[in-house]
Amino acid sequence: MKRLLLFAFVLLAGASYVSYTTVPTRNTDATHFDTIIVLGVPANKDGSASPGEMARVDEAVREFHAGRAGHIILSGGAAWTPVPEGPVMAKAAVAAGVPVEDVLIEDRSMNTVQNVYYSHEIMQQHGWTSAEVISEASHLPRAALILERYGFQWRTHPCGWPSNKSVLGRAGWYTYEALRVAGIRWFGFRPNSYLPSR
């Protein structure tokens, strides 16, 4: 019985790993985009930028200054704390040298699906058709499954890990995201009005 359970566990882990690591990272070979989208992550409760936010913003700023895109959409509402994530990250991006007129705030979304949904609304308002999407590497496969539902050109781009994230913490996030991605690829998304149909 123990051997059977061990075999089942190994099989599940292997299948989850394959599902997680084979998600496409882009739908275009473009290297320049209309905008960068930074996916949301909680701010500190005092309204300051959290390590997770700074990791994503720092990478977005680097990509902006490298000429990857001419605008940055900072996405995230008050999902986990009373502080909306988008405005906090936007303030950090401006402080890091991004012109305020090139920074756009999305502050309504409560999760990754809504991050993409509302950011896409902003893109449509400006006539933009391409985006580079930034988050931690562990998060991007799930984000890519969401992006696949949209018709614009996109690619994912990883930021560095937050300064407060230990090796064990990183492993935990990879495990969590791998299981979520496997569930989506095997069983599909739950019905969601913010997710376009295929």
Coordinates of N, CA and C in Angstrom, one line a residue:
M1 N 0.8 -1.2 0.0 CA 0.0 0.0 0.0 C 0.9 1.3 0.0
K2 N 1.9 1.2 0.8 CA 2.8 2.4 0.9 C 3.5 2.6 -0.4
R3 N 3.9 1.5 -1.1 CA 4.5 1.7 -2.4 C 3.6 2.2 -3.4
L4 N 2.3 1.8 -3.3 CA 1.3 2.3 -4.3 C 1.1 3.8 -4.1
L5 N 1.0 4.2 -2.8 CA 0.9 5.6 -2.5 C 2.1 6.4 -3.0
L6 N 3.3 5.9 -2.8 CA 4.5 6.6 -3.2 C 4.5 6.7 -4.7
F7 N 4.1 5.6 -5.4 CA 4.1 5.7 -6.8 C 3.1 6.7 -7.3
A8 N 1.9 6.8 -6.7 CA 0.9 7.7 -7.1 C 1.4 9.2 -6.8
F9 N 2.1 9.4 -5.7 CA 2.6 10.7 -5.4 C 3.7 11.1 -6.5
V10 N 4.6 10.2 -6.8 CA 5.6 10.5 -7.8 C 5.0 10.8 -9.1
L11 N 4.0 10.0 -9.5 CA 3.3 10.2 -10.8 C 2.6 11.6 -10.8
L12 N 1.9 11.9 -9.7 CA 1.3 13.2 -9.7 C 2.3 14.4 -9.7
A13 N 3.4 14.2 -9.0 CA 4.4 15.3 -8.9 C 5.0 15.5 -10.3
G14 N 5.3 14.3 -11.0 CA 5.9 14.4 -12.3 C 4.9 15.0 -13.3
A15 N 3.7 14.7 -13.3 CA 2.7 15.2 -14.2 C 2.5 16.7 -13.9
S16 N 2.5 17.1 -12.7 CA 2.4 18.5 -12.3 C 3.5 19.3 -12.8
Y17 N 4.7 18.7 -12.7 CA 6.0 19.4 -13.2 C 5.9 19.6 -14.7
V18 N 5.5 18.6 -15.4 CA 5.4 18.7 -16.9 C 4.4 19.8 -17.2
S19 N 3.2 19.7 -16.6 CA 2.2 20.7 -16.9 C 2.7 22.1 -16.6
Y20 N 3.4 22.3 -15.6 CA 3.9 23.6 -15.1 C 5.0 24.2 -16.0
T21 N 5.9 23.3 -16.4 CA 7.1 23.8 -17.2 C 6.9 23.8 -18.7
T22 N 5.8 23.4 -19.2 CA 5.6 23.4 -20.6 C 4.5 24.5 -21.0
V23 N 4.2 25.4 -20.1 CA 3.3 26.5 -20.5 C 4.0 27.5 -21.4
P24 N 3.5 27.9 -22.5 CA 4.2 28.9 -23.4 C 4.4 30.2 -22.6
T25 N 5.6 30.8 -22.9 CA 6.0 32.0 -22.2 C 5.6 33.2 -23.1
R26 N 5.2 33.0 -24.3 CA 4.9 34.1 -25.2 C 4.0 33.7 -26.3
N27 N 3.4 34.6 -27.1 CA 2.8 34.3 -28.3 C 3.3 35.1 -29.5
T28 N 4.5 35.7 -29.2 CA 5.1 36.5 -30.3 C 6.6 36.5 -30.1
D29 N 7.3 36.8 -31.1 CA 8.8 36.9 -31.0 C 9.2 38.4 -31.0
A30 N 8.3 39.3 -30.8 CA 8.6 40.7 -30.7 C 9.4 41.0 -29.5
T31 N 10.3 42.0 -29.6 CA 11.1 42.4 -28.5 C 10.8 43.9 -28.0
H32 N 9.8 44.5 -28.7 CA 9.4 45.8 -28.3 C 7.8 45.7 -28.2
F33 N 7.3 46.4 -27.1 CA 5.9 46.3 -26.8 C 5.3 47.7 -26.6
D34 N 4.0 47.7 -26.7 CA 3.3 49.0 -26.4 C 3.4 49.4 -25.0
T35 N 3.3 48.4 -24.1 CA 3.3 48.6 -22.7 C 3.9 47.5 -21.9
I36 N 4.3 47.7 -20.7 CA 4.7 46.7 -19.7 C 3.5 46.6 -18.8
I37 N 3.1 45.4 -18.4 CA 2.1 45.2 -17.4 C 2.8 44.6 -16.2
V38 N 2.7 45.2 -15.0 CA 3.2 44.6 -13.8 C 2.0 44.1 -13.0
L39 N 2.0 42.8 -12.8 CA 1.0 42.1 -12.1 C 1.0 42.4 -10.6
G40 N -0.1 42.5 -9.9 CA -0.2 42.9 -8.6 C 0.3 41.9 -7.5
V41 N 0.7 42.5 -6.4 CA 1.2 41.8 -5.2 C 0.9 42.7 -4.1
P42 N 0.6 42.2 -2.9 CA 0.2 43.1 -1.8 C 1.2 44.1 -1.4
A43 N 0.7 45.3 -1.1 CA 1.6 46.4 -0.5 C 1.7 46.1 1.0
N44 N 2.6 46.9 1.7 CA 2.6 46.9 3.1 C 1.4 47.6 3.7
K45 N 0.9 47.2 4.8 CA -0.3 47.7 5.4 C -0.2 49.2 5.7
D46 N 1.1 49.7 5.8 CA 1.3 51.2 6.1 C 1.3 52.0 4.8
G47 N 1.0 51.3 3.7 CA 1.0 52.0 2.4 C 2.3 52.1 1.6
S48 N 3.3 51.6 2.2 CA 4.6 51.6 1.5 C 4.7 50.3 0.6
A49 N 5.7 50.4 -0.3 CA 5.9 49.3 -1.2 C 6.5 48.1 -0.5
S50 N 5.9 46.9 -0.7 CA 6.5 45.7 -0.1 C 7.7 45.2 -0.9
P51 N 8.5 44.3 -0.4 CA 9.6 43.7 -1.2 C 9.1 43.1 -2.5
G52 N 7.9 42.4 -2.4 CA 7.4 41.8 -3.6 C 7.1 42.9 -4.7
E53 N 6.5 44.0 -4.3 CA 6.2 45.1 -5.2 C 7.5 45.7 -5.8
M54 N 8.5 45.9 -4.9 CA 9.7 46.5 -5.4 C 10.5 45.6 -6.4
A55 N 10.4 44.3 -6.2 CA 11.1 43.4 -7.1 C 10.4 43.5 -8.5
R56 N 9.1 43.6 -8.6 CA 8.4 43.7 -9.8 C 8.7 45.1 -10.5
V57 N 8.5 46.1 -9.6 CA 8.7 47.5 -10.2 C 10.1 47.7 -10.7
D58 N 11.1 47.2 -9.9 CA 12.5 47.4 -10.3 C 12.8 46.8 -11.7
E59 N 12.2 45.6 -11.9 CA 12.4 45.0 -13.2 C 11.7 45.7 -14.3
A60 N 10.5 46.2 -14.0 CA 9.7 47.0 -15.0 C 10.5 48.2 -15.4
V61 N 11.1 48.9 -14.4 CA 11.8 50.1 -14.6 C 13.0 49.8 -15.5
R62 N 13.7 48.7 -15.2 CA 14.9 48.3 -16.1 C 14.4 48.1 -17.5
E63 N 13.3 47.4 -17.7 CA 12.8 47.1 -19.0 C 12.4 48.4 -19.7
F64 N 11.8 49.3 -19.0 CA 11.4 50.6 -19.6 C 12.6 51.3 -20.1
H65 N 13.6 51.5 -19.2 CA 14.8 52.2 -19.6 C 15.6 51.5 -20.7
A66 N 15.4 50.2 -20.8 CA 16.1 49.5 -21.9 C 15.3 49.7 -23.2
G67 N 14.2 50.4 -23.2 CA 13.4 50.6 -24.4 C 12.5 49.5 -24.8
R68 N 12.2 48.6 -23.8 CA 11.3 47.5 -24.1 C 9.8 47.9 -24.4
A69 N 9.4 49.0 -23.8 CA 8.1 49.6 -24.0 C 8.1 51.0 -23.6
G70 N 7.1 51.8 -24.0 CA 7.1 53.2 -23.7 C 6.2 53.5 -22.6
H71 N 5.5 52.5 -22.0 CA 4.6 52.8 -20.9 C 4.6 51.6 -19.9
I72 N 4.2 51.8 -18.7 CA 4.0 50.8 -17.7 C 2.6 50.9 -17.1
I73 N 1.9 49.7 -17.1 CA 0.7 49.6 -16.3 C 0.9 48.9 -15.0
L74 N 0.7 49.5 -13.9 CA 0.9 48.9 -12.6 C -0.5 48.5 -12.1
S75 N -0.6 47.2 -11.9 CA -2.0 46.6 -11.7 C -2.2 46.0 -10.3
G76 N -3.3 46.3 -9.7 CA -3.6 45.7 -8.5 C -4.5 46.6 -7.6
G77 N -5.6 46.1 -7.1 CA -6.4 46.7 -6.1 C -6.1 46.4 -4.7
A78 N -7.0 46.7 -3.8 CA -6.8 46.3 -2.4 C -7.3 44.9 -2.1
A79 N -6.5 44.0 -2.6 CA -6.9 42.6 -2.5 C -6.6 41.9 -1.2
W80 N -5.5 42.2 -0.6 CA -5.1 41.5 0.6 C -4.8 42.4 1.8
T81 N -4.7 43.7 1.5 CA -4.5 44.7 2.5 C -5.5 45.9 2.2
P82 N -5.7 46.9 3.0 CA -6.6 48.0 2.7 C -6.0 48.9 1.6
V83 N -4.7 48.7 1.3 CA -4.0 49.6 0.4 C -4.0 49.0 -1.1
P84 N -4.5 49.8 -2.0 CA -4.5 49.3 -3.4 C -3.0 49.2 -3.9
E85 N -2.8 48.1 -4.6 CA -1.4 47.8 -5.0 C -0.9 48.7 -6.2
G86 N -1.7 48.9 -7.2 CA -1.3 49.7 -8.3 C -0.7 51.0 -8.0
P87 N -1.4 51.9 -7.2 CA -0.9 53.2 -6.9 C 0.4 53.2 -6.2
V88 N 0.6 52.2 -5.3 CA 1.8 52.1 -4.5 C 3.0 51.8 -5.5
M89 N 2.8 50.8 -6.4 CA 3.8 50.5 -7.4 C 4.1 51.6 -8.3
A90 N 3.0 52.4 -8.7 CA 3.2 53.5 -9.6 C 4.1 54.6 -9.0
K91 N 3.8 54.8 -7.7 CA 4.7 55.8 -7.0 C 6.1 55.4 -7.0
A92 N 6.4 54.1 -6.8 CA 7.7 53.6 -6.8 C 8.4 53.7 -8.1
A93 N 7.6 53.5 -9.2 CA 8.1 53.5 -10.5 C 8.5 55.0 -10.9
V94 N 7.7 55.9 -10.5 CA 8.0 57.3 -10.8 C 9.2 57.8 -10.0
A95 N 9.3 57.3 -8.7 CA 10.5 57.6 -7.9 C 11.8 57.0 -8.5
A96 N 11.6 56.0 -9.3 CA 12.8 55.3 -9.9 C 13.1 55.9 -11.2
G97 N 12.4 56.9 -11.6 CA 12.8 57.7 -12.9 C 11.9 57.5 -14.1
V98 N 10.8 56.8 -13.9 CA 9.8 56.7 -15.1 C 9.0 57.9 -15.1
P99 N 8.9 58.6 -16.2 CA 8.1 59.8 -16.3 C 6.6 59.5 -15.9
V100 N 6.0 60.4 -15.1 CA 4.7 60.2 -14.6 C 3.7 60.0 -15.8
E101 N 3.9 60.6 -16.9 CA 3.0 60.5 -18.0 C 3.0 59.1 -18.7
D102 N 4.1 58.4 -18.4 CA 4.2 57.0 -19.0 C 3.7 55.9 -18.0
V103 N 3.2 56.3 -16.9 CA 2.8 55.4 -15.8 C 1.3 55.4 -15.8
L104 N 0.7 54.2 -15.9 CA -0.8 54.1 -15.8 C -1.1 53.1 -14.6
I105 N -2.2 53.5 -13.9 CA -2.6 52.8 -12.7 C -3.9 52.0 -13.0
E106 N -3.8 50.7 -12.6 CA -5.0 49.9 -12.6 C -5.2 49.5 -11.1
D107 N -6.3 49.9 -10.5 CA -6.5 49.7 -9.1 C -7.8 49.0 -8.7
R108 N -8.4 48.3 -9.6 CA -9.7 47.6 -9.3 C -9.5 46.1 -9.1
S109 N -8.5 45.5 -9.7 CA -8.4 44.0 -9.7 C -8.1 43.4 -8.3
M110 N -8.7 42.2 -8.1 CA -8.5 41.5 -6.9 C -7.7 40.2 -7.0
N111 N -7.3 39.9 -8.2 CA -6.6 38.6 -8.5 C -5.9 38.7 -9.8
T112 N -5.1 37.7 -10.2 CA -4.4 37.7 -11.5 C -5.3 37.8 -12.7
V113 N -6.4 37.1 -12.7 CA -7.3 37.1 -13.8 C -7.8 38.6 -14.0
Q114 N -8.1 39.2 -12.9 CA -8.6 40.6 -13.0 C -7.4 41.6 -13.4
N115 N -6.2 41.3 -12.9 CA -5.1 42.1 -13.3 C -5.0 42.2 -14.8
V116 N -5.1 41.1 -15.5 CA -5.0 41.0 -16.9 C -6.3 41.7 -17.6
Y117 N -7.4 41.4 -17.0 CA -8.7 41.9 -17.6 C -8.7 43.4 -17.6
Y118 N -8.4 44.0 -16.4 CA -8.5 45.5 -16.4 C -7.3 46.2 -17.1
S119 N -6.1 45.5 -17.1 CA -5.0 46.1 -17.8 C -5.3 46.1 -19.3
H120 N -6.0 45.0 -19.7 CA -6.3 44.9 -21.2 C -7.3 46.0 -21.5
E121 N -8.2 46.4 -20.6 CA -9.1 47.5 -20.8 C -8.3 48.8 -21.0
I122 N -7.3 49.0 -20.2 CA -6.5 50.2 -20.4 C -5.8 50.2 -21.8
M123 N -5.3 49.0 -22.1 CA -4.6 48.9 -23.5 C -5.6 49.2 -24.6
Q124 N -6.8 48.7 -24.5 CA -7.8 49.0 -25.5 C -8.1 50.5 -25.6
Q125 N -8.2 51.2 -24.4 CA -8.5 52.6 -24.4 C -7.4 53.4 -25.1
H126 N -6.2 52.9 -25.2 CA -5.0 53.6 -25.8 C -4.7 53.0 -27.2
G127 N -5.4 52.0 -27.6 CA -5.1 51.4 -28.9 C -3.9 50.6 -28.9
W128 N -3.5 50.0 -27.8 CA -2.3 49.2 -27.7 C -2.6 47.7 -27.9
T129 N -1.7 47.1 -28.6 CA -2.0 45.7 -29.0 C -0.9 44.7 -28.5
S130 N 0.1 45.1 -27.7 CA 1.1 44.2 -27.2 C 1.6 44.6 -25.8
A131 N 2.1 43.6 -25.1 CA 2.5 43.9 -23.7 C 3.5 42.9 -23.3
E132 N 4.5 43.3 -22.5 CA 5.4 42.4 -21.7 C 4.8 42.4 -20.3
V133 N 4.7 41.2 -19.8 CA 4.0 41.0 -18.5 C 5.0 40.5 -17.4
I134 N 5.1 41.3 -16.3 CA 6.2 41.0 -15.3 C 5.6 40.5 -14.0
S135 N 6.3 39.5 -13.5 CA 6.0 39.0 -12.2 C 7.1 38.0 -11.8
E136 N 7.0 37.4 -10.6 CA 8.0 36.3 -10.3 C 7.9 35.2 -11.3
A137 N 9.0 34.5 -11.5 CA 9.0 33.3 -12.4 C 8.0 32.3 -12.0
S138 N 7.8 32.1 -10.7 CA 6.8 31.1 -10.2 C 5.4 31.4 -10.6
H139 N 5.1 32.7 -10.8 CA 3.7 33.1 -11.0 C 3.4 33.1 -12.5
L140 N 4.4 33.3 -13.4 CA 4.2 33.5 -14.8 C 3.5 32.4 -15.6
P141 N 3.8 31.1 -15.3 CA 3.0 30.1 -16.0 C 1.5 30.3 -15.9
R142 N 1.1 30.5 -14.7 CA -0.4 30.7 -14.5 C -0.9 32.0 -15.2
A143 N -0.1 33.0 -15.1 CA -0.4 34.3 -15.8 C -0.5 34.0 -17.3
A144 N 0.4 33.2 -17.8 CA 0.4 32.9 -19.3 C -0.9 32.2 -19.7
L145 N -1.4 31.3 -18.9 CA -2.6 30.6 -19.2 C -3.8 31.5 -19.3
I146 N -3.7 32.6 -18.5 CA -4.7 33.7 -18.6 C -4.5 34.5 -19.9
L147 N -3.3 34.9 -20.1 CA -3.0 35.7 -21.3 C -3.3 35.0 -22.6
E148 N -3.3 33.7 -22.6 CA -3.6 32.9 -23.8 C -5.1 33.1 -24.2
R149 N -5.9 33.6 -23.3 CA -7.3 33.9 -23.7 C -7.5 35.2 -24.4
Y150 N -6.4 36.0 -24.5 CA -6.6 37.3 -25.1 C -5.9 37.4 -26.5
G151 N -6.4 38.3 -27.3 CA -5.9 38.4 -28.7 C -4.7 39.2 -28.9
F152 N -4.2 40.0 -27.9 CA -3.1 40.8 -28.1 C -1.8 40.1 -28.0
Q153 N -0.7 40.7 -28.5 CA 0.6 40.0 -28.5 C 1.2 40.2 -27.0
W154 N 1.8 39.2 -26.5 CA 2.3 39.2 -25.2 C 3.5 38.3 -25.0
R155 N 4.3 38.6 -24.0 CA 5.3 37.7 -23.5 C 5.5 37.9 -22.1
T156 N 5.9 36.9 -21.3 CA 6.1 37.0 -19.9 C 7.6 37.3 -19.7
H157 N 7.9 38.0 -18.6 CA 9.3 38.3 -18.2 C 9.4 38.3 -16.7
P158 N 10.3 37.5 -16.2 CA 10.4 37.3 -14.7 C 11.2 38.5 -14.1
C159 N 10.8 38.8 -12.9 CA 11.6 39.7 -12.1 C 12.4 38.9 -11.1
G160 N 13.2 39.6 -10.3 CA 14.0 38.9 -9.3 C 13.1 38.5 -8.1
W161 N 13.6 37.7 -7.3 CA 12.8 37.3 -6.1 C 12.8 38.5 -5.1
P162 N 11.7 38.6 -4.3 CA 11.7 39.7 -3.3 C 12.8 39.4 -2.3
S163 N 13.3 40.5 -1.7 CA 14.5 40.4 -0.8 C 14.1 39.6 0.5
N164 N 12.9 39.5 0.8 CA 12.5 38.8 2.0 C 12.0 37.3 1.8
K165 N 12.2 36.8 0.6 CA 11.8 35.5 0.3 C 13.0 34.5 0.4
S166 N 12.8 33.6 1.3 CA 13.9 32.6 1.6 C 13.8 31.5 0.5
V167 N 14.9 30.7 0.5 CA 14.9 29.5 -0.5 C 13.7 28.6 -0.2
L168 N 13.4 28.4 1.0 CA 12.2 27.5 1.4 C 10.9 28.2 0.9
G169 N 10.9 29.5 1.1 CA 9.7 30.2 0.7 C 9.5 30.2 -0.8
R170 N 10.6 30.3 -1.6 CA 10.5 30.2 -3.0 C 10.0 28.8 -3.4
A171 N 10.5 27.8 -2.8 CA 10.1 26.4 -3.1 C 8.6 26.2 -2.9
G172 N 8.2 26.9 -1.8 CA 6.7 26.8 -1.5 C 5.9 27.4 -2.5
W173 N 6.3 28.6 -3.0 CA 5.6 29.3 -4.1 C 5.6 28.5 -5.4
Y174 N 6.7 27.9 -5.7 CA 6.8 27.1 -6.9 C 5.8 25.9 -6.8
T175 N 5.8 25.3 -5.7 CA 4.9 24.1 -5.5 C 3.4 24.6 -5.6
Y176 N 3.1 25.6 -4.9 CA 1.7 26.2 -5.0 C 1.3 26.5 -6.4
E177 N 2.2 27.2 -7.1 CA 1.8 27.6 -8.5 C 1.8 26.4 -9.4
A178 N 2.7 25.4 -9.2 CA 2.7 24.2 -10.1 C 1.4 23.4 -9.9
L179 N 0.9 23.3 -8.7 CA -0.4 22.6 -8.5 C -1.5 23.4 -9.1
R180 N -1.5 24.7 -9.0 CA -2.6 25.5 -9.6 C -2.6 25.4 -11.1
V181 N -1.4 25.5 -11.7 CA -1.3 25.4 -13.1 C -1.8 24.0 -13.6
A182 N -1.3 23.0 -12.9 CA -1.7 21.6 -13.3 C -3.3 21.5 -13.2
G183 N -3.9 22.0 -12.2 CA -5.3 22.0 -12.1 C -6.0 22.7 -13.2
I184 N -5.5 23.8 -13.6 CA -6.1 24.6 -14.7 C -5.9 23.8 -16.1
R185 N -4.7 23.3 -16.3 CA -4.5 22.6 -17.5 C -5.3 21.2 -17.6
W186 N -5.5 20.6 -16.5 CA -6.2 19.3 -16.5 C -7.7 19.5 -16.5
F187 N -8.2 20.5 -15.8 CA -9.6 20.7 -15.6 C -10.2 22.0 -16.1
G188 N -9.3 22.9 -16.5 CA -9.8 24.2 -17.0 C -10.0 25.2 -15.9
F189 N -10.2 26.4 -16.2 CA -10.5 27.5 -15.3 C -12.0 27.3 -14.7
R190 N -12.2 27.7 -13.5 CA -13.5 27.8 -13.0 C -14.3 28.9 -13.8
P191 N -15.6 28.8 -14.0 CA -16.3 29.9 -14.7 C -16.0 31.3 -14.1
N192 N -15.7 32.2 -14.9 CA -15.2 33.5 -14.5 C -15.6 34.6 -15.5
S193 N -16.4 35.5 -15.1 CA -16.8 36.6 -16.0 C -15.7 37.5 -16.5
Y194 N -14.6 37.4 -15.8 CA -13.4 38.3 -16.2 C -12.5 37.5 -17.2
L195 N -12.8 36.3 -17.5 CA -11.9 35.5 -18.4 C -12.6 35.3 -19.7
P196 N -12.0 35.8 -20.8 CA -12.7 35.5 -22.1 C -12.8 34.1 -22.5
S197 N -13.8 33.7 -23.2 CA -13.9 32.3 -23.7 C -12.9 32.1 -24.8
R198 N -12.6 30.9 -25.0 CA -11.7 30.6 -26.1 C -12.4 30.7 -27.5

